[in-house]
Coordinates of C-alpha atoms and ligand atoms in Angstrom, one line a residue:
M1 CA 113.3 37.6 -179.5
T2 CA 115.0 35.5 -176.9
A3 CA 115.4 38.3 -174.4
N4 CA 111.4 39.1 -174.9
L5 CA 110.6 35.4 -174.4
H6 CA 112.4 35.5 -171.0
G7 CA 110.6 38.4 -169.9
R8 CA 107.2 36.9 -170.3
D9 CA 105.1 35.7 -167.3
R10 CA 102.8 32.7 -167.1
A11 CA 99.8 34.7 -168.0
A12 CA 101.6 36.0 -171.3
W13 CA 102.7 32.4 -172.2
A14 CA 99.1 30.9 -171.5
A15 CA 97.7 33.6 -173.9
A16 CA 100.7 33.0 -176.9
A17 CA 99.5 29.4 -176.1
A18 CA 96.1 30.6 -176.6
A19 CA 96.3 32.3 -179.6
L20 CA 98.2 29.6 -181.3
S21 CA 96.8 27.7 -184.4
I22 CA 97.6 24.5 -183.9
E23 CA 98.8 21.5 -186.9
G24 CA 97.5 18.1 -186.4
R25 CA 97.8 17.0 -189.9
S26 CA 100.9 14.8 -191.3
F27 CA 103.1 15.9 -194.2
I28 CA 103.3 13.9 -196.9
D29 CA 104.8 15.1 -200.5
G30 CA 105.4 18.6 -199.5
R31 CA 101.9 18.8 -198.2
L32 CA 100.0 19.0 -195.2
V33 CA 97.6 16.1 -195.3
D34 CA 94.7 14.2 -193.7
A35 CA 94.8 10.8 -192.9
A36 CA 93.8 8.4 -196.0
S37 CA 91.1 7.0 -193.3
G38 CA 89.8 10.6 -192.3
R39 CA 90.3 9.6 -188.7
T40 CA 92.1 11.5 -186.4
F41 CA 92.8 11.2 -182.7
E42 CA 92.6 13.6 -179.5
R43 CA 96.1 15.0 -178.1
I44 CA 95.2 15.4 -174.2
S45 CA 97.8 18.2 -172.9
P46 CA 99.7 16.7 -169.7
I47 CA 99.7 20.7 -168.3
D48 CA 95.7 20.1 -167.4
G49 CA 94.3 17.4 -168.9
R50 CA 92.6 19.4 -171.8
V51 CA 92.4 18.2 -175.9
I52 CA 94.8 20.5 -177.6
A53 CA 94.8 18.6 -180.8
K54 CA 93.4 16.4 -183.6
I55 CA 96.1 14.7 -185.4
A56 CA 95.6 12.9 -188.1
R57 CA 95.8 8.9 -187.5
G58 CA 98.1 7.8 -189.6
E59 CA 98.0 4.0 -191.0
A60 CA 99.5 1.6 -193.4
A61 CA 97.9 3.4 -196.5
D62 CA 99.8 6.8 -195.3
V63 CA 102.9 5.0 -194.5
D64 CA 102.7 3.8 -198.2
A65 CA 102.1 7.3 -199.4
A66 CA 105.1 8.9 -197.2
V67 CA 107.4 6.0 -198.4
A68 CA 106.7 6.0 -202.1
S69 CA 106.8 9.8 -202.0
A70 CA 110.4 9.6 -200.3
R71 CA 111.4 6.7 -202.7
T72 CA 110.4 8.9 -205.9
A73 CA 112.5 12.0 -204.5
F74 CA 115.3 9.3 -203.6
E75 CA 115.0 8.3 -207.4
R76 CA 114.6 12.0 -209.1
G77 CA 117.8 12.8 -207.2
D78 CA 117.4 16.4 -206.6
W79 CA 118.3 16.2 -203.2
R80 CA 121.1 13.5 -203.1
R81 CA 122.9 15.0 -206.1
T82 CA 122.6 18.4 -205.4
A83 CA 126.0 20.0 -205.2
P84 CA 127.3 20.0 -201.6
K85 CA 127.3 23.8 -201.4
E86 CA 123.6 23.8 -201.8
R87 CA 122.8 21.0 -199.4
K88 CA 124.7 22.7 -196.9
R89 CA 123.1 26.3 -197.8
V90 CA 119.5 24.3 -197.5
L91 CA 120.3 22.5 -194.0
L92 CA 122.1 25.9 -192.9
R93 CA 118.5 27.7 -193.4
F94 CA 116.2 24.7 -191.9
A95 CA 118.7 25.6 -188.9
E96 CA 117.8 29.4 -189.0
L97 CA 114.2 28.8 -189.4
I98 CA 113.8 26.6 -186.6
R99 CA 115.8 29.2 -184.6
G100 CA 113.2 32.0 -185.9
D101 CA 110.3 29.7 -184.6
L102 CA 111.4 29.9 -181.1
E103 CA 108.3 31.1 -179.7
R104 CA 106.0 28.3 -181.8
L105 CA 108.0 25.6 -181.8
A106 CA 108.7 26.3 -177.6
L107 CA 104.9 26.5 -177.2
L108 CA 104.0 23.5 -178.9
E109 CA 106.8 21.1 -177.4
T110 CA 105.5 22.5 -173.6
L111 CA 102.1 22.2 -174.6
D112 CA 102.6 18.4 -176.4
V113 CA 104.8 17.3 -173.6
G114 CA 104.6 19.3 -170.5
K115 CA 108.0 20.4 -169.9
P116 CA 108.7 23.4 -168.5
I117 CA 108.3 26.4 -171.1
L118 CA 112.0 28.0 -170.3
N119 CA 113.4 24.6 -171.1
S120 CA 112.4 24.5 -174.3
V121 CA 113.3 27.7 -175.3
N122 CA 116.6 27.7 -173.8
V123 CA 117.6 23.9 -174.7
D124 CA 114.9 21.8 -176.7
V125 CA 114.7 24.4 -179.7
P126 CA 118.0 26.0 -180.2
F127 CA 119.9 22.4 -179.8
A128 CA 117.6 20.8 -182.3
A129 CA 118.8 23.8 -184.7
D130 CA 122.4 23.4 -183.6
C131 CA 122.3 19.8 -184.5
I132 CA 120.8 20.3 -187.8
A133 CA 123.5 23.2 -188.6
Y134 CA 126.2 21.0 -187.6
Y135 CA 125.2 18.0 -189.7
A136 CA 125.0 20.8 -192.5
E137 CA 128.7 21.7 -192.1
F138 CA 129.9 18.2 -193.1
A139 CA 128.2 18.6 -196.4
D140 CA 131.5 20.1 -198.3
K141 CA 134.1 19.0 -195.6
L142 CA 133.2 15.2 -195.0
Y143 CA 136.0 13.3 -197.8
D144 CA 135.7 10.0 -198.7
E145 CA 138.7 7.2 -199.1
V146 CA 141.3 6.8 -201.4
A147 CA 142.8 3.2 -200.2
P148 CA 146.4 2.1 -200.2
T149 CA 146.8 -0.1 -203.3
A150 CA 149.3 -1.4 -205.5
G151 CA 150.5 0.8 -208.2
N152 CA 148.2 0.5 -211.6
E153 CA 145.3 0.5 -209.7
L154 CA 142.5 2.9 -207.8
A155 CA 140.1 2.1 -204.8
L156 CA 137.9 4.4 -203.8
V157 CA 135.6 4.1 -200.9
R158 CA 132.6 6.1 -201.2
R159 CA 129.2 6.8 -198.6
E160 CA 126.3 6.3 -200.6
P161 CA 122.9 7.4 -199.1
L162 CA 120.6 4.1 -198.3
G163 CA 117.9 5.5 -199.7
V164 CA 114.6 5.8 -197.5
I165 CA 115.5 5.8 -193.6
G166 CA 112.2 5.4 -191.2
A167 CA 113.0 7.3 -188.0
I168 CA 110.8 6.6 -185.1
V169 CA 111.1 8.6 -182.2
P170 CA 109.9 8.7 -178.7
W171 CA 107.9 11.6 -177.0
N172 CA 110.7 13.1 -174.3
Y173 CA 113.0 15.1 -176.3
P174 CA 110.6 15.0 -179.7
L175 CA 112.8 18.1 -181.4
I176 CA 116.0 17.0 -180.1
I177 CA 115.9 13.5 -181.0
S178 CA 114.2 14.3 -184.2
A179 CA 117.4 16.8 -185.2
W180 CA 119.7 13.7 -184.0
K181 CA 118.3 11.9 -186.7
L182 CA 117.4 14.0 -189.5
G183 CA 120.4 16.2 -189.4
P184 CA 122.8 13.0 -190.7
A185 CA 120.6 10.8 -192.5
L186 CA 119.8 14.3 -194.7
L187 CA 123.2 15.5 -194.9
A188 CA 124.2 11.9 -196.3
G189 CA 121.6 12.5 -199.4
N190 CA 118.8 10.1 -197.8
S191 CA 114.6 10.6 -197.8
V192 CA 113.2 10.5 -194.8
V193 CA 109.7 9.1 -193.0
L194 CA 109.9 10.5 -189.5
K195 CA 107.1 9.1 -187.3
P196 CA 106.8 11.0 -183.9
A197 CA 105.0 9.4 -180.8
E198 CA 101.5 9.8 -180.6
Q199 CA 102.0 11.9 -177.7
S200 CA 104.4 14.5 -179.4
S201 CA 103.5 15.1 -182.9
L202 CA 103.0 18.6 -182.8
S203 CA 106.5 20.1 -183.5
A204 CA 107.4 17.2 -186.0
I205 CA 104.6 18.7 -188.3
R206 CA 106.3 22.1 -187.8
L207 CA 109.9 20.9 -188.2
A208 CA 108.3 19.1 -192.2
E209 CA 106.8 22.7 -192.5
L210 CA 110.2 24.1 -192.0
A211 CA 112.5 22.1 -193.7
F212 CA 110.4 22.3 -196.9
E213 CA 109.9 26.0 -196.7
A214 CA 114.1 26.1 -196.2
G215 CA 114.1 24.2 -199.7
L216 CA 114.0 20.7 -198.9
P217 CA 112.5 19.2 -202.4
P218 CA 109.1 17.5 -201.4
G219 CA 109.2 13.9 -200.4
V220 CA 112.7 14.5 -198.9
L221 CA 111.2 14.4 -195.5
N222 CA 107.8 13.1 -195.1
V223 CA 106.1 13.1 -191.2
V224 CA 103.6 10.2 -190.8
T225 CA 101.4 11.0 -187.2
G226 CA 99.8 8.2 -185.7
Y227 CA 100.2 5.3 -182.9
G228 CA 103.0 2.8 -182.9
E229 CA 101.0 -0.2 -183.8
E230 CA 99.0 1.7 -186.5
A231 CA 101.8 3.8 -188.2
G232 CA 105.4 2.9 -186.7
K233 CA 104.9 -1.0 -187.3
P234 CA 103.5 -0.5 -191.2
L235 CA 107.0 1.7 -191.3
A236 CA 109.5 -0.8 -189.5
L237 CA 107.9 -3.7 -192.0
H238 CA 107.8 -1.4 -195.0
P239 CA 109.7 -3.6 -198.3
D240 CA 110.7 -0.2 -199.6
V241 CA 112.4 1.4 -196.4
D242 CA 115.9 1.0 -196.1
M243 CA 117.0 1.7 -192.6
I244 CA 114.8 2.2 -189.3
S245 CA 116.7 4.3 -187.1
F246 CA 115.0 3.9 -183.5
T247 CA 114.8 5.6 -180.3
G248 CA 112.2 4.6 -177.7
S249 CA 112.1 1.7 -175.3
T250 CA 113.7 -1.5 -175.3
E251 CA 110.8 -3.6 -176.0
V252 CA 109.6 -1.7 -179.1
G253 CA 113.3 -1.7 -179.8
K254 CA 113.2 -5.4 -179.8
L255 CA 110.2 -5.5 -182.2
M256 CA 112.1 -3.3 -184.5
M257 CA 115.0 -6.3 -185.1
R258 CA 112.1 -8.4 -185.8
Y259 CA 110.6 -6.7 -188.1
A260 CA 113.5 -6.1 -190.2
G261 CA 114.0 -9.6 -190.4
E262 CA 110.7 -10.4 -191.2
S263 CA 110.6 -7.8 -194.0
N264 CA 113.6 -6.8 -196.0
M265 CA 116.4 -6.8 -193.7
K266 CA 116.8 -3.1 -193.5
R267 CA 119.3 -1.5 -191.2
V268 CA 118.2 -0.7 -187.9
A269 CA 119.9 1.5 -185.5
L270 CA 118.5 1.5 -181.5
E271 CA 118.7 3.7 -179.0
C272 CA 116.9 2.2 -176.2
G273 CA 115.9 2.7 -172.4
G274 CA 118.5 3.1 -169.3
K275 CA 118.9 2.6 -165.9
S276 CA 122.0 4.8 -165.4
P277 CA 124.3 4.2 -162.1
H278 CA 126.1 7.0 -160.1
V279 CA 128.7 5.3 -158.0
V280 CA 129.9 7.5 -155.2
M281 CA 133.1 6.9 -153.6
A282 CA 133.7 7.8 -149.8
D283 CA 136.2 10.3 -150.7
A284 CA 133.5 12.4 -153.4
D285 CA 132.7 15.9 -153.0
I286 CA 129.5 15.2 -151.7
E287 CA 127.9 18.8 -152.9
A288 CA 128.6 18.1 -156.4
A289 CA 127.8 14.8 -156.6
A290 CA 124.6 15.9 -155.2
S291 CA 124.0 18.5 -157.6
G292 CA 124.8 16.7 -160.2
I293 CA 122.9 13.3 -159.2
A294 CA 119.7 15.8 -158.3
W295 CA 119.7 17.3 -161.8
G296 CA 120.5 14.2 -163.6
I297 CA 117.0 12.2 -162.6
Y298 CA 115.1 15.2 -162.0
Y299 CA 115.7 17.4 -165.3
N300 CA 112.4 16.8 -167.5
M301 CA 110.7 14.9 -164.6
G302 CA 113.0 11.9 -165.1
E303 CA 111.7 11.6 -168.5
T304 CA 115.3 10.9 -169.9
C305 CA 116.8 8.1 -171.3
H306 CA 120.4 8.4 -169.5
A307 CA 118.7 9.9 -166.3
G308 CA 120.7 9.0 -163.7
S309 CA 118.5 7.1 -161.8
R310 CA 120.3 4.4 -159.4
V311 CA 122.5 5.4 -157.0
M312 CA 125.1 3.5 -155.7
V313 CA 126.8 5.1 -152.4
H314 CA 129.6 4.1 -149.7
E315 CA 127.8 3.7 -146.8
S316 CA 129.9 6.0 -144.9
V317 CA 128.5 9.1 -146.9
R318 CA 124.9 7.8 -147.4
G319 CA 122.9 9.7 -144.9
K320 CA 124.8 13.3 -146.0
L321 CA 124.7 12.4 -149.6
I322 CA 120.7 11.7 -149.6
A323 CA 120.4 15.0 -147.4
A324 CA 122.7 17.0 -149.6
I325 CA 120.3 15.8 -152.9
E326 CA 117.4 16.9 -150.6
K327 CA 118.6 20.3 -150.2
V328 CA 119.1 20.3 -153.8
A329 CA 115.7 19.4 -155.0
A330 CA 114.1 21.3 -152.9
T331 CA 115.6 24.3 -155.2
I332 CA 113.8 22.8 -158.2
T333 CA 110.6 24.1 -158.8
L334 CA 107.8 22.1 -159.7
G335 CA 104.8 24.0 -161.3
H336 CA 103.0 24.8 -164.2
P337 CA 105.2 24.6 -167.3
F338 CA 104.6 28.3 -168.4
D339 CA 105.6 29.7 -165.0
P340 CA 109.0 31.2 -165.5
A341 CA 110.3 29.7 -162.6
T342 CA 109.3 26.0 -163.1
Q343 CA 112.3 23.7 -163.5
M344 CA 110.3 20.4 -163.0
G345 CA 106.3 20.0 -165.6
A346 CA 103.9 17.5 -166.0
L347 CA 105.0 13.7 -166.6
I348 CA 103.6 12.9 -170.5
D349 CA 100.1 11.4 -170.0
Q350 CA 97.8 10.0 -167.0
G351 CA 98.9 6.3 -167.9
H352 CA 102.6 7.0 -167.7
M353 CA 102.1 9.1 -164.1
Q354 CA 100.2 5.7 -162.7
R355 CA 102.9 3.7 -163.7
V356 CA 105.8 6.2 -162.0
L357 CA 103.6 6.3 -158.9
G358 CA 102.9 2.2 -159.2
Y359 CA 106.8 1.7 -159.1
I360 CA 107.2 4.0 -156.0
D361 CA 104.0 1.6 -154.2
S362 CA 106.2 -1.0 -155.3
G363 CA 109.4 0.0 -154.0
V364 CA 107.8 0.5 -150.8
G365 CA 105.9 -2.4 -151.1
E366 CA 109.4 -4.4 -151.5
G367 CA 110.7 -2.6 -148.5
A368 CA 112.1 0.6 -149.7
R369 CA 111.7 3.7 -148.0
V370 CA 111.0 7.0 -149.3
A371 CA 113.4 9.8 -148.1
F372 CA 111.3 12.2 -149.6
G373 CA 109.1 13.3 -152.5
G374 CA 106.8 10.1 -153.5
R375 CA 103.2 11.9 -154.2
R376 CA 100.9 13.5 -157.1
A377 CA 101.6 16.8 -157.2
F378 CA 98.5 20.0 -158.1
E379 CA 95.7 17.3 -158.8
A380 CA 93.2 19.8 -158.9
T381 CA 94.8 21.1 -162.1
G382 CA 94.1 18.0 -164.0
G383 CA 97.6 17.7 -165.2
Y384 CA 100.0 14.9 -164.3
Y385 CA 102.8 16.1 -161.7
V386 CA 105.0 13.8 -159.4
E387 CA 107.0 15.1 -157.1
A388 CA 110.7 14.6 -156.9
T389 CA 111.4 11.7 -155.2
V390 CA 114.0 9.5 -153.0
L391 CA 114.0 6.0 -152.3
D392 CA 116.4 4.4 -150.0
D393 CA 116.9 1.3 -148.6
V394 CA 116.9 -0.4 -152.2
T395 CA 118.5 -3.5 -153.0
P396 CA 119.5 -4.8 -156.2
S397 CA 116.6 -7.4 -156.7
M398 CA 113.7 -4.9 -156.2
R399 CA 112.2 -4.2 -159.4
V400 CA 112.5 -0.1 -158.8
A401 CA 116.5 -1.1 -158.8
R402 CA 115.9 -3.2 -162.2
E403 CA 113.3 -1.5 -164.2
E404 CA 113.4 1.9 -166.0
I405 CA 110.6 4.2 -164.6
F406 CA 111.1 7.0 -166.6
G407 CA 110.1 9.6 -163.7
P408 CA 111.1 11.9 -161.1
V409 CA 112.2 8.9 -159.2
L410 CA 115.9 7.9 -157.8
V411 CA 116.7 5.0 -155.8
V412 CA 119.7 4.5 -153.4
S413 CA 121.3 1.4 -152.6
P414 CA 124.6 1.5 -149.8
F415 CA 128.1 -0.3 -150.7
K416 CA 131.2 -1.1 -148.8
T417 CA 133.9 -2.0 -151.1
E418 CA 134.5 -0.7 -154.7
A419 CA 134.1 -4.0 -156.1
E420 CA 130.7 -4.5 -155.1
A421 CA 130.1 -0.8 -155.8
L422 CA 131.1 -2.1 -159.4
A423 CA 129.2 -5.2 -159.6
M424 CA 126.0 -3.5 -158.6
A425 CA 126.4 -0.8 -161.1
N426 CA 126.9 -3.0 -163.9
D427 CA 124.1 -5.4 -162.7
S428 CA 121.5 -4.3 -165.0
I429 CA 120.3 -5.1 -168.6
Y430 CA 121.0 -1.4 -169.9
G431 CA 123.7 0.2 -170.5
L432 CA 123.5 3.9 -171.9
A433 CA 125.2 6.1 -168.9
A434 CA 126.9 5.8 -165.8
A435 CA 129.0 8.3 -163.5
V436 CA 131.3 7.9 -160.6
W437 CA 131.9 10.3 -158.1
T438 CA 135.3 10.3 -156.7
A439 CA 138.8 12.6 -155.1
D440 CA 141.2 9.4 -156.3
M441 CA 142.2 9.6 -160.0
N442 CA 143.0 6.0 -159.6
V443 CA 139.6 5.0 -158.7
A444 CA 138.0 7.2 -161.5
H445 CA 140.1 5.6 -164.3
R446 CA 139.6 2.1 -163.2
M447 CA 135.6 2.8 -162.8
S448 CA 135.4 4.9 -165.8
N449 CA 137.3 1.7 -167.6
A450 CA 135.2 -1.0 -165.8
L451 CA 132.0 0.7 -166.3
R452 CA 129.3 -0.4 -169.1
G453 CA 127.6 2.3 -170.6
G454 CA 127.9 4.3 -174.0
T455 CA 128.9 7.7 -171.8
V456 CA 130.7 7.6 -168.7
W457 CA 130.9 10.7 -166.5
V458 CA 133.9 11.5 -163.9
N459 CA 132.9 13.9 -161.5
T460 CA 129.8 15.5 -163.2
Y461 CA 126.8 14.4 -165.2
D462 CA 125.1 14.8 -168.3
R463 CA 127.8 16.8 -169.7
S464 CA 127.9 16.3 -173.9
S465 CA 128.2 17.8 -177.0
L466 CA 127.0 17.5 -180.5
A467 CA 131.0 16.5 -180.9
T468 CA 130.1 13.4 -178.6
P469 CA 129.0 10.1 -180.0
F470 CA 125.6 9.0 -177.6
G471 CA 124.1 5.8 -177.1
G472 CA 124.1 2.3 -175.2
F473 CA 125.8 -0.3 -174.7
K474 CA 123.8 -3.6 -174.1
Q475 CA 120.2 -3.6 -174.3
S476 CA 120.0 0.4 -174.2
G477 CA 121.0 -0.5 -177.9
F478 CA 123.2 0.3 -180.9
G479 CA 124.8 2.3 -183.6
R480 CA 125.2 6.5 -182.1
D481 CA 123.7 9.6 -182.4
R482 CA 125.6 12.9 -182.5
S483 CA 129.3 13.3 -183.8
P484 CA 130.8 12.5 -187.1
H485 CA 129.8 8.4 -186.2
A486 CA 126.4 9.1 -186.7
I487 CA 126.4 10.0 -190.0
D488 CA 128.2 6.4 -191.2
K489 CA 124.6 4.8 -189.8
Y490 CA 123.1 6.5 -192.7
V491 CA 125.1 5.5 -195.6
D492 CA 126.7 2.4 -197.2
F493 CA 130.4 1.8 -198.0
K494 CA 130.8 1.3 -201.8
T495 CA 134.4 0.7 -203.1
I496 CA 135.1 1.2 -206.7
W497 CA 138.4 -0.5 -207.5
T498 CA 140.0 0.3 -211.0
A499 CA 142.7 -1.2 -212.8
Y500 CA 144.5 1.5 -215.7
K501 CA 147.2 1.3 -217.4
Ligands
NAD1 P1 108.1 3.6 -176.8 O1 109.2 2.2 -177.6 O2 106.7 3.2 -176.4 O3 107.8 4.5 -178.4 C1 108.6 5.0 -179.2 C2 108.4 5.0 -180.4 O4 108.0 3.7 -181.2 C3 106.9 5.9 -180.6 O5 106.7 6.6 -181.5 C4 105.9 4.9 -180.8 O6 104.4 5.3 -181.6 C5 106.4 3.6 -181.5 N1 106.0 2.1 -181.3 C6 105.4 1.7 -180.4 N2 105.2 0.5 -180.6 C7 105.2 0.6 -181.6 C8 105.3 -0.6 -182.8 N3 105.0 -1.8 -182.0 N4 105.8 -0.6 -184.1 C9 106.7 0.6 -184.4 N5 106.5 1.7 -183.8 C10 106.2 1.6 -182.4 O7 108.7 4.8 -176.1 P2 108.1 5.8 -175.6 O8 107.3 5.7 -174.5 O9 107.8 6.8 -176.6 O10 109.7 6.6 -175.0 C11 110.0 6.2 -174.0 C12 111.5 5.4 -173.9 O11 112.1 6.1 -174.8 C13 112.4 5.1 -172.6 O12 112.5 3.7 -172.8 C14 113.5 5.8 -172.9 O13 114.6 5.2 -172.1 C15 113.6 5.9 -174.5 N6 114.8 6.7 -174.9 C16 115.6 6.3 -175.5 C17 116.6 7.6 -175.9 C18 118.1 7.0 -176.3 O14 118.6 7.9 -176.8 N7 118.8 5.7 -176.0 C19 116.3 8.8 -176.0 C20 114.9 8.9 -175.4 C21 114.2 8.2 -174.7

């Protein structure tokens, strides 16, 4: 099937999209449902500005119904008390159903968020399936603990599921980030209410259908679609939700902490924004650095939380580096997301595109220079495309150096000394990721120890796997997705101490 999909041209993808029946209802208690109010909102595809679906406009009443269903399922226990090998079987089947639904899920993702179809086919859908399968395998392999004690005593340290998890996710990698939450949360035996971003409901609804088909009991996974203020907020304030696992902006992440404090002190895990730096030393392999930097910012149109969006480059190689980045950028095709040659598609919506273009203007207004790119593209299509862009001569105090742009815009600043580069790289409220490019392993070790980020790459960028934890330092959040560490976010540890004769 995959080979088939790779051979398709743009017209064939467009025809497949036109034939698709798109579901916009929430999924609660094992059923697709309209919003209690009957209201919907329109989803506009960023590809061409056309309406593609009417989405149920979930609000507090819908969240209440989903949380009640999730709680009932948790108390019923037919998921959390199921034998480990059965839980594994259901989650593996869920992963296989995701893989089997590759064409539809990829189309939904691309139509909804504008990413290139072959990225959806090769990355988003298979990575989501891999993640569910990865956590499924823990079901009958993860042991709890027996603590050291004196004789005649037994201390068990057990993981217990928290109960009802509210998962609130953004629109940039809807399937992958949902899977990062669902895999460990479901494996641990919790029920989940997933609230997708209002810009990206389609694949989340499909995921819930597939999970149910795989054998997840009703109520264990619910999806409530809707706006952040109307559906996300009541979920985060809900007294019967035990944890919010949030990925999104730092601004909204801070609200999650407030909502938790104002309601039931639910646990909060936050994966938030980033402004990740590259430090390019004078002795770096410039070709390799340029490739890592260009793909690290232009992949997914820069709508990546850990996009390497700032470059600190030694002044002696700055011109050479920018020229090399431009050369790589020229090979990254901006185009219609259904064209298989496209490697950069559309930004998520008109407002966001204007925000990104506004940042470019603000940089220029503050004295930066557009080295290349900087403009909207394909305006006549009605879609929201922006060229791969580099802003040079950026100083650390400029807004474009400090704020997350979340678009295909790289800012470049020169440095003279290693200490200056490190200070600039760490001068950010964010700390999601960082990279250092150098031929000197002493510098590599010093820098990677001193850079403040959840991931530091050395002479590469954006390499990762499910086996490595992902998340931030500072205001990029706390708690980790991926790896065995993610599981512990979704459990409480219980000690059972027994004395015996
Ligand atoms: P956002 O914060 O605007 O929205 C994220 C989610 O929160 C959406 O589902 C939205 O509906 C919901 N929301 C918004 N306001 C809310 C409120 N008052 N109460 C409850 N829920 C609310 O972020 P976005 O624009 O969807 O995504 C872009 C941001 O996400 C960027 O800052 C990016 O860096 C970040 N992000 C971080 C990671 C990570 O792992 N660290 C991954 C992807 C994206």
